[in-house]
Coordinates of C-alpha atoms and ligand atoms in Angstrom, one line a residue:
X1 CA -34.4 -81.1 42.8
X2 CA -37.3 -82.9 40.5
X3 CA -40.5 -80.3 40.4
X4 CA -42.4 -80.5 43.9
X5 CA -45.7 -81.6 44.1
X6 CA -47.5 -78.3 45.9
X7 CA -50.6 -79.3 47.8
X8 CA -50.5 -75.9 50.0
X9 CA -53.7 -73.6 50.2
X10 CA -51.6 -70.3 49.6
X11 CA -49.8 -68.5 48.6
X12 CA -50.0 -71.5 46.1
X13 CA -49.0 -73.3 42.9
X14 CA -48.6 -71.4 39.9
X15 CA -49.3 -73.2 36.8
X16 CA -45.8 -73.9 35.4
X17 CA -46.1 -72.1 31.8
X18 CA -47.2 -69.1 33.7
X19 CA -44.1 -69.1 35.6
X20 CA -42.0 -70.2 32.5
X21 CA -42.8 -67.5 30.7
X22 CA -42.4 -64.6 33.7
X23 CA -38.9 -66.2 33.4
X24 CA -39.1 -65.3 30.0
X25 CA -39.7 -62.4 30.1
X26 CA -38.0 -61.7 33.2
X27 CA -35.6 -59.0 32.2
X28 CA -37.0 -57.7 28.9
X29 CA -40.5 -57.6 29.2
X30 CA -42.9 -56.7 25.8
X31 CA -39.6 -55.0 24.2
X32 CA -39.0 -52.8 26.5
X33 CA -35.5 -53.6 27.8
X34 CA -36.8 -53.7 31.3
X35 CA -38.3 -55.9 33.9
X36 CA -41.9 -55.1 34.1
X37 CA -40.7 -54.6 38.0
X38 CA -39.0 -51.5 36.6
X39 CA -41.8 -50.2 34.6
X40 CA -43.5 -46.9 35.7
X41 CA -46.8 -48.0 36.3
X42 CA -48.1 -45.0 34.6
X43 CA -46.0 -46.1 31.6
X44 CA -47.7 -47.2 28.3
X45 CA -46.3 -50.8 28.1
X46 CA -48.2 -51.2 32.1
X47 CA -50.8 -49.5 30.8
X48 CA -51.9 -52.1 28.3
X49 CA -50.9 -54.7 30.8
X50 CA -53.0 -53.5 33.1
X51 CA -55.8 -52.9 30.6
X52 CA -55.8 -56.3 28.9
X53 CA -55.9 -58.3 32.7
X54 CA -58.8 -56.4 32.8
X55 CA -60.6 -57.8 29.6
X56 CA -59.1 -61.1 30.0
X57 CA -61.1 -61.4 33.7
X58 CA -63.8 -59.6 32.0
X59 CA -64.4 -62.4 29.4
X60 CA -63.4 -65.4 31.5
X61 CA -66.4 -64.5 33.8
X62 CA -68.4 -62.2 31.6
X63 CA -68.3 -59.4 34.0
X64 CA -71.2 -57.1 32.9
X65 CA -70.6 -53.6 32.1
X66 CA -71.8 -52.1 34.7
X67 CA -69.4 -53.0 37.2
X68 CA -65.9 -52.0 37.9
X69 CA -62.5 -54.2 38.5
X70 CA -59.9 -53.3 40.9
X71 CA -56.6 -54.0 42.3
X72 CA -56.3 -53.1 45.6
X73 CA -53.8 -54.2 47.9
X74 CA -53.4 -54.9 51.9
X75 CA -54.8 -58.8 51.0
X76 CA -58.1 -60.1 51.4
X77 CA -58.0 -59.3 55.2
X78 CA -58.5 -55.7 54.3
X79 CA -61.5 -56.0 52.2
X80 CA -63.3 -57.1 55.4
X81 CA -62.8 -53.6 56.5
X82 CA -63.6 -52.0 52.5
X83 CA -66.5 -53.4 52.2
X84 CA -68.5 -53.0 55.6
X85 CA -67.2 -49.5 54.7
X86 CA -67.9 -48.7 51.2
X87 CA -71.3 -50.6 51.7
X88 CA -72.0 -48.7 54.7
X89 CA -71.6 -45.8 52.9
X90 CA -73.7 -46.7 50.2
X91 CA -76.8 -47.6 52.5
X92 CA -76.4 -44.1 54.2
X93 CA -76.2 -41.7 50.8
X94 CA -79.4 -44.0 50.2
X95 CA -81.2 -43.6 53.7
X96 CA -80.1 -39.4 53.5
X97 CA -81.3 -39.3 50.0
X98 CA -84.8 -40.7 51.1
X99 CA -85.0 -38.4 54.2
X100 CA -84.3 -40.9 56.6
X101 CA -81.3 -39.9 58.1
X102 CA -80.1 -41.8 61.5
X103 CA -82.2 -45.1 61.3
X104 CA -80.7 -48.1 61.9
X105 CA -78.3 -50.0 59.3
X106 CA -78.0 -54.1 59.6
X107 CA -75.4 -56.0 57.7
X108 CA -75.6 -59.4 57.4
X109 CA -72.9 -62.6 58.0
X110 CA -73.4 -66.0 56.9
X111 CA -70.4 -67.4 59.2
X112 CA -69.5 -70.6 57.5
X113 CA -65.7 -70.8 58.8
X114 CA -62.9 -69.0 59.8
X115 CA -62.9 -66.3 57.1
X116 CA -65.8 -65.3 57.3
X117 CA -65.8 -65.5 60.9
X118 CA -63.0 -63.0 60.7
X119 CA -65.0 -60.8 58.3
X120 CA -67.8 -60.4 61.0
X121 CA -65.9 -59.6 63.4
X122 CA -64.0 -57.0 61.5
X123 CA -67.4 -55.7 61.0
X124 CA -68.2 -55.7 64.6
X125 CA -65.2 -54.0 65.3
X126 CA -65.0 -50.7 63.2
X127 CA -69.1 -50.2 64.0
X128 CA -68.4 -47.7 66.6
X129 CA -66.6 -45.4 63.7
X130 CA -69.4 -45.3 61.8
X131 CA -70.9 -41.5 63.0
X132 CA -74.9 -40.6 61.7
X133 CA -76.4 -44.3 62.0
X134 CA -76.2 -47.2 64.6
X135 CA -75.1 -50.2 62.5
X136 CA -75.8 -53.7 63.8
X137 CA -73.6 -56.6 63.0
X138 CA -76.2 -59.5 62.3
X139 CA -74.3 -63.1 61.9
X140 CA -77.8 -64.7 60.1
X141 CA -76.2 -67.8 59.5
X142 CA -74.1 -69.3 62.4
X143 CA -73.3 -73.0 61.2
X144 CA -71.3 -73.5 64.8
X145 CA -75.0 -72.8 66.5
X146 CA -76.7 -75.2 64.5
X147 CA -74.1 -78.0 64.1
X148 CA -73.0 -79.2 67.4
X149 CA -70.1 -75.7 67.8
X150 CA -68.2 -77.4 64.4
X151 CA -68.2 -75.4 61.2
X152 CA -68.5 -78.3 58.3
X153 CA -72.3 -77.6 56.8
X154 CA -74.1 -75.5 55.4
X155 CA -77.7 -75.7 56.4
X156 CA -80.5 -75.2 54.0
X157 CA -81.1 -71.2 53.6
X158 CA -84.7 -71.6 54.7
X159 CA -82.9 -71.9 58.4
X160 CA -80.9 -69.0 58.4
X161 CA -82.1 -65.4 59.6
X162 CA -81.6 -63.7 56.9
X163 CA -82.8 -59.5 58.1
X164 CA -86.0 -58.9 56.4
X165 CA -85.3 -55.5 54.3
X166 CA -88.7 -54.6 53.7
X167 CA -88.2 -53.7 58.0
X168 CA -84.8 -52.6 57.8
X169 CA -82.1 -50.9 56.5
X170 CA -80.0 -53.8 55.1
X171 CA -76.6 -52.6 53.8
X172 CA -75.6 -56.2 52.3
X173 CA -75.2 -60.0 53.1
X174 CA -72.1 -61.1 52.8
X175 CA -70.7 -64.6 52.5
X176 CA -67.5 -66.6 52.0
X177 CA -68.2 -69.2 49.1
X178 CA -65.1 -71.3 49.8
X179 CA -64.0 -71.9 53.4
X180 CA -59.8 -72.5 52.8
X181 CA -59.3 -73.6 56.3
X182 CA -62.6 -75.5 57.1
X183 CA -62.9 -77.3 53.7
X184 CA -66.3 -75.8 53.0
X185 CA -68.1 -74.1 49.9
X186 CA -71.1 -73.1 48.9
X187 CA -73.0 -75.3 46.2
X188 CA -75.0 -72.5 44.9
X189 CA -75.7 -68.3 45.2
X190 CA -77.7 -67.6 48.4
X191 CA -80.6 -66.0 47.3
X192 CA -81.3 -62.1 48.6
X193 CA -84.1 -59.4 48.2
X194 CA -82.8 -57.5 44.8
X195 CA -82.7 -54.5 47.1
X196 CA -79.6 -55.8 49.0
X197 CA -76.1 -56.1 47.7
X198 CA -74.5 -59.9 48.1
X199 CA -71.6 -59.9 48.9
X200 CA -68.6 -62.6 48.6
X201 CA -64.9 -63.7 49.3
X202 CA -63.7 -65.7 46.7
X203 CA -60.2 -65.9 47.5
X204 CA -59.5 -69.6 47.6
X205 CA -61.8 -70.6 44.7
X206 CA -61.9 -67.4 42.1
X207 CA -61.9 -69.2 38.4
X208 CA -62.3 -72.5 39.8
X209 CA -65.8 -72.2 37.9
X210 CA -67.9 -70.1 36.3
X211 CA -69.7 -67.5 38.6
X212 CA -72.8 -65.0 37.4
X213 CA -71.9 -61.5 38.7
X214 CA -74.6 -60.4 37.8
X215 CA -75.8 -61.7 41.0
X216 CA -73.4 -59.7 43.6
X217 CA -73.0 -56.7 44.9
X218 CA -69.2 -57.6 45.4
X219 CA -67.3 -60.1 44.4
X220 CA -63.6 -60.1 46.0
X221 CA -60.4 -62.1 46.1
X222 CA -56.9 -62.8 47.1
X223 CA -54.6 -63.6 43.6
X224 CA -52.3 -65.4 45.8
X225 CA -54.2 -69.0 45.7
X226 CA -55.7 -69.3 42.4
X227 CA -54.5 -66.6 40.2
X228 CA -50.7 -65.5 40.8
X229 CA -48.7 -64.5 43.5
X230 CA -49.9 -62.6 46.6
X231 CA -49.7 -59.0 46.6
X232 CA -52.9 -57.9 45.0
X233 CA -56.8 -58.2 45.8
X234 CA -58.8 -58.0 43.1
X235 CA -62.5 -56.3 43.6
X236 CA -65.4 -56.8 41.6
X237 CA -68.0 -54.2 42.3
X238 CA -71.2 -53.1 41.0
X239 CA -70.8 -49.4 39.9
X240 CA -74.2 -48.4 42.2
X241 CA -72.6 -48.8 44.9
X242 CA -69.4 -46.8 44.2
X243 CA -69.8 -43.3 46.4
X244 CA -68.2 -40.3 46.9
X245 CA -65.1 -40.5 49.7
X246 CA -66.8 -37.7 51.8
X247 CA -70.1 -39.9 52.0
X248 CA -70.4 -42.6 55.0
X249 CA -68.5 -43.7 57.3
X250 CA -64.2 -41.9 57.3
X251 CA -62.4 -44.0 55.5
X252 CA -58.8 -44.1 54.7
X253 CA -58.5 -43.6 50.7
X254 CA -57.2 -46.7 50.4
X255 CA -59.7 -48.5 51.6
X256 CA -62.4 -46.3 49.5
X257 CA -63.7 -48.7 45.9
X258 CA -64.6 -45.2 44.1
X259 CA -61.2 -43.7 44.7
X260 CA -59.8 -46.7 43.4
X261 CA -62.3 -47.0 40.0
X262 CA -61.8 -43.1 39.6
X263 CA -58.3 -43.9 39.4
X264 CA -58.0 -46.9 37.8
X265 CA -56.9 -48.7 40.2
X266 CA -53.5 -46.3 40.2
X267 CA -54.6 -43.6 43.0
X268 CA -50.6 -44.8 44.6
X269 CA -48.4 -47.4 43.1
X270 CA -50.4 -50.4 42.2
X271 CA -48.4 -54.0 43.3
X272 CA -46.9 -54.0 39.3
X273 CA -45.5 -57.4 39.6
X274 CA -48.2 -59.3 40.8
X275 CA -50.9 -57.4 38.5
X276 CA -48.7 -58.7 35.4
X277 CA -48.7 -62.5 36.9
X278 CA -52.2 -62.4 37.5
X279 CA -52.6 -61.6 33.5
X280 CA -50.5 -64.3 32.4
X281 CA -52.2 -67.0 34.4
X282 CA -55.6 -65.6 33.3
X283 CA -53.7 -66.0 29.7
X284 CA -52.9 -69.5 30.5
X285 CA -56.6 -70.1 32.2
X286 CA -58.1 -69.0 28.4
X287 CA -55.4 -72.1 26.9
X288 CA -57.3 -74.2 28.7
X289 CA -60.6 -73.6 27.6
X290 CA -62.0 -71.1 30.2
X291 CA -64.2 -71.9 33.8
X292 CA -66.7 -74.5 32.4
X293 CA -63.2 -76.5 31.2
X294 CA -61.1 -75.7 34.1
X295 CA -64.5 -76.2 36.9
X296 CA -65.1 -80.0 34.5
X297 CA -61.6 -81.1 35.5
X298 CA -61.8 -79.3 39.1
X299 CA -64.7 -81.5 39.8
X300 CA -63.0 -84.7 38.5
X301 CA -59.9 -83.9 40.5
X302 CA -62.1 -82.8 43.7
X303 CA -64.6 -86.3 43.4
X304 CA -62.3 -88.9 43.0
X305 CA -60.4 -87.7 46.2
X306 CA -63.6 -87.3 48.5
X307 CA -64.3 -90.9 46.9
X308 CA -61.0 -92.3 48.6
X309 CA -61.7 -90.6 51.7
X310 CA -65.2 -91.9 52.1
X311 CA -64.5 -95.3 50.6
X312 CA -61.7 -95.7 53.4
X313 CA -61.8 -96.9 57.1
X314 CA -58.6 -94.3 58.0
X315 CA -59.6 -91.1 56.4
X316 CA -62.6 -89.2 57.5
X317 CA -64.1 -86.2 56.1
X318 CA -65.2 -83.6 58.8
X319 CA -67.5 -81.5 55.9
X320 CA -71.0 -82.6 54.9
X321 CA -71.2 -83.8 51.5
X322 CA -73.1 -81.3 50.0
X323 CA -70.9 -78.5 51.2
X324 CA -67.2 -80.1 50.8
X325 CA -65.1 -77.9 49.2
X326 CA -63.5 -78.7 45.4
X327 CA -60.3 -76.4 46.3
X328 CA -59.5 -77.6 49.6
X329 CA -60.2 -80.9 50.6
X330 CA -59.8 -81.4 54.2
X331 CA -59.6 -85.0 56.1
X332 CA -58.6 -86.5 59.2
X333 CA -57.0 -89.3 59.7
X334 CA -57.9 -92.2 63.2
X335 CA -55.4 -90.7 65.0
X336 CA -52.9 -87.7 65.6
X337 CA -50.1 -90.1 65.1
X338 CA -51.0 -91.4 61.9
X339 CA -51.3 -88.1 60.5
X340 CA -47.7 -87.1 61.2
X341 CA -46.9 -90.3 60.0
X342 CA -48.8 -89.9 56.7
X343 CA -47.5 -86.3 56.4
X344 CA -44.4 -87.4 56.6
X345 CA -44.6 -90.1 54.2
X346 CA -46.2 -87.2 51.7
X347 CA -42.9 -85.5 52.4
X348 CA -40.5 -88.2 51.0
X349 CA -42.8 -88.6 48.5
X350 CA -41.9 -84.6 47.5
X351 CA -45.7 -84.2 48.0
X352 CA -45.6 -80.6 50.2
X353 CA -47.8 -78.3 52.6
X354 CA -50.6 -80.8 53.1
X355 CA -50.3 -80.3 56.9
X356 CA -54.0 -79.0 57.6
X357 CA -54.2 -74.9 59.0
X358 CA -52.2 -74.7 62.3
X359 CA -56.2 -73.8 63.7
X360 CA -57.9 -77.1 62.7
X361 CA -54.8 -79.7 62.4
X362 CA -55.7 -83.0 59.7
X363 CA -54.5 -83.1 56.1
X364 CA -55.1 -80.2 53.9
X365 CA -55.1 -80.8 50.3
X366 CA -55.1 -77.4 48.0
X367 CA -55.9 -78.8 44.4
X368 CA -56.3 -75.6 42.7
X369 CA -56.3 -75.0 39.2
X370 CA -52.9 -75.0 38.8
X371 CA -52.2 -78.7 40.6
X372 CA -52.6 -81.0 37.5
X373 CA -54.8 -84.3 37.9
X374 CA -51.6 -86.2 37.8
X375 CA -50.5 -84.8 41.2
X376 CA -54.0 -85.7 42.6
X377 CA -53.7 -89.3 41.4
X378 CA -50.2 -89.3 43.0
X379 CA -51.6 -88.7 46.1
X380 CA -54.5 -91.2 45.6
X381 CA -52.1 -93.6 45.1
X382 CA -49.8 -92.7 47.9
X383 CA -53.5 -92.7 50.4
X384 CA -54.3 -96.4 49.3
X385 CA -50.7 -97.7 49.8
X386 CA -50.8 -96.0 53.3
X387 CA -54.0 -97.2 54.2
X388 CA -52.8 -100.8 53.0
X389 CA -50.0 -100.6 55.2
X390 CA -51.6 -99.3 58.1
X391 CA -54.9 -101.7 58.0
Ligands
LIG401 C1 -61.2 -67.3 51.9 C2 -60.1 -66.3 52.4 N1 -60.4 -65.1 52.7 C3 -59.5 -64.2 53.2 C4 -58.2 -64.6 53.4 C5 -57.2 -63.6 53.9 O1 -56.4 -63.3 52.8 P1 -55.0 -62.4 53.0 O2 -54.1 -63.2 53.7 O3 -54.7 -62.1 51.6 O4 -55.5 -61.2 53.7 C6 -57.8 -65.9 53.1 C7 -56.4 -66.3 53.2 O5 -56.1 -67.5 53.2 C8 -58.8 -66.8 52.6 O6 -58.5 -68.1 52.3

């Protein structure tokens, strides 16, 4: 079978010479004799695997030095849980230091989709473990409030709610900066009192551009869509806001950032495999010039799709144009019928997995770094013979 054409939003494409040369590799990896799959992880041949992922990430998105990487594991779905923890934690060692034990903590959602959606509610749901101060769950930005019960925008930030922390105890404000399932990303950093850690899932478009972390609290993401297989989560946190285990809220180890950083990221068994595929693609992501390069041809691939979609009387985009997402791009079609006819025209085609998420329906197409433009102007071409034969 001729190479597929992967559209799906992840686990996702893997640029070819990455994979290529993990095939390489495969049983003999760096002179050892050995898969890396069979390497101690303590070993010194991990050890400067691990070690130079770390500076490759650092100098793709000029990471200051005052923050710590990690590779946790348990997907991005557990960071929801880590960071309302580890940030919770943080606020109280600040609030006990200061002699103001027991006041209220707020953390703050801006719920732009599904994810972070989920994230909120995670939040909600483990406040009633957190013993020594109520904590509030405040969702300052609700886009399905203010845009008819649809997700799709982002409204401008002087109409959110953002928790004022000169009056209260604000932990964070966290944020999802590309929506996978609702097609929708943010256009640029909210903006947030210096005294309050911002916060933000990345998963679906980490290295799609550059990014200044110097902004954020946290910055946090799933490998398995832009950056290697799934199996590892890799954190980004400011080293303020690492504290001790037996501060905050109880929190399995696993879930605790300083435990992790103490440790290098090897408190148990780190997920090996995936660690060394996400330092080959960031190997492959330097070959092609780095995030300005890789976000310049990202935005090509991205605009020339939405113009199709909005130059056409079949496809319809259902995100606001200053919000739609360059990673997934998400459109509907007139009717049901005609999108299970189009998806299965894509799948003759060997165009695969641009059914949209089970929760939404549509067409889903995941044009991540890895896709290259050619497969984008495949399914250009394959829209405007559709729509020609359908009009
Ligand atoms: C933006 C975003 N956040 C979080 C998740 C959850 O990731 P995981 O399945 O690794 O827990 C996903 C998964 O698709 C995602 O797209």
């Amino acid at each position: 079978m001729s190479y597929a054409l992967n559209f799906g939003a992840g686990p996702a494409k893997i640029p070819q010479p990455v994979l290529l040369k993990a095939q390489k590799e495969f049983l003999n990896v760096h002179g050892t004799g050995m898969s890396v799959m069979e390497l101690s992880h303590r070993s010194k041949p991990f050890g400067a695997i691990l070690e130079k992922t770390k500076k490759d990430l650092t100098d793709l998105m000029e990471i200051p030095s005052n923050y710590s990487i990690l590779f946790m594991q348990g997907g991005a779905t557990t960071e929801f849980a880590s960071v309302f923890y580890n940030l919770v934690a943080a606020k109280q060692d600040e609030l006990k230091k200061a002699g103001r034990e027991g006041e209220e903590i707020v953390v703050d959602y801006l719920v732009t989709g599904a994810w972070s959606s989920k994230a909120a509610q995670e939040a909600e749901r483990l406040v009633p473990t957190v013993i020594g101060n109520p904590v509030r769950v405040h969702r300052a930005l609700n886009v399905k409030a203010l845009n008819g019960g649809k997700f799709g925008a982002i409204p401008p930030q002087s109409e959110w709610q953002l928790t004022d922390p000169k009056k209260h105890n604000v932990a964070y404000v966290y944020y999802c900066d590309n929506e996978t399932v609702h097609g929708v990303e943010f256009q640029f950093i909210p903006e947030v009192d210096a005294s309050v850690p911002l916060v933000t899932d990345v998963s679906s478009n980490f290295l799609s551009r550059p990014i200044d972390v110097s902004k954020f609290g946290i910055v946090y993401g799933g490998a398995q869509k832009n950056l290697g297989p799934a199996g590892v989560t890799i954190v980004i946190v400011r080293n303020d806001l690492l504290v001790d285990i037996n501060i905050g809220p109880i929190r399995p180890l696993m879930l605790d950032f300083k435990t992790a950083a103490d440790n290098d990221s090897m408190y148990n068994t780190p997920p090996t495999f995936a660690i060394y595929m996400v330092g080959l693609t960031l190997e492959w992501l330097k070959d092609q010039g780095g995030l300005k390069a890789i976000g310049n041809v990202n935005d090509r691939k991205s605009e020339k799709l939405y113009k199709v979609i909005d130059e056409s009387k079949l496809y319809k985009s259902p995100v606001q144009p200053n919000c739609r997402s360059h990673m997934n791009v998400v459109f509907n079609l007139t009717t049901e019928e005609l999108e299970k006819e189009f998806l299965k025209g894509a799948e003759e085609r060997n165009m695969h997995q641009l059914k949209g998420h089970r929760s939404v329906g549509g067409v889903r197409a995941s044009i991540y770094n890895a896709l290259p433009e050619e497969d984008v102007d495949a399914l250009i071409e394959y829209m405007l013979e559709f729509e020609k034969n359908h009009s």
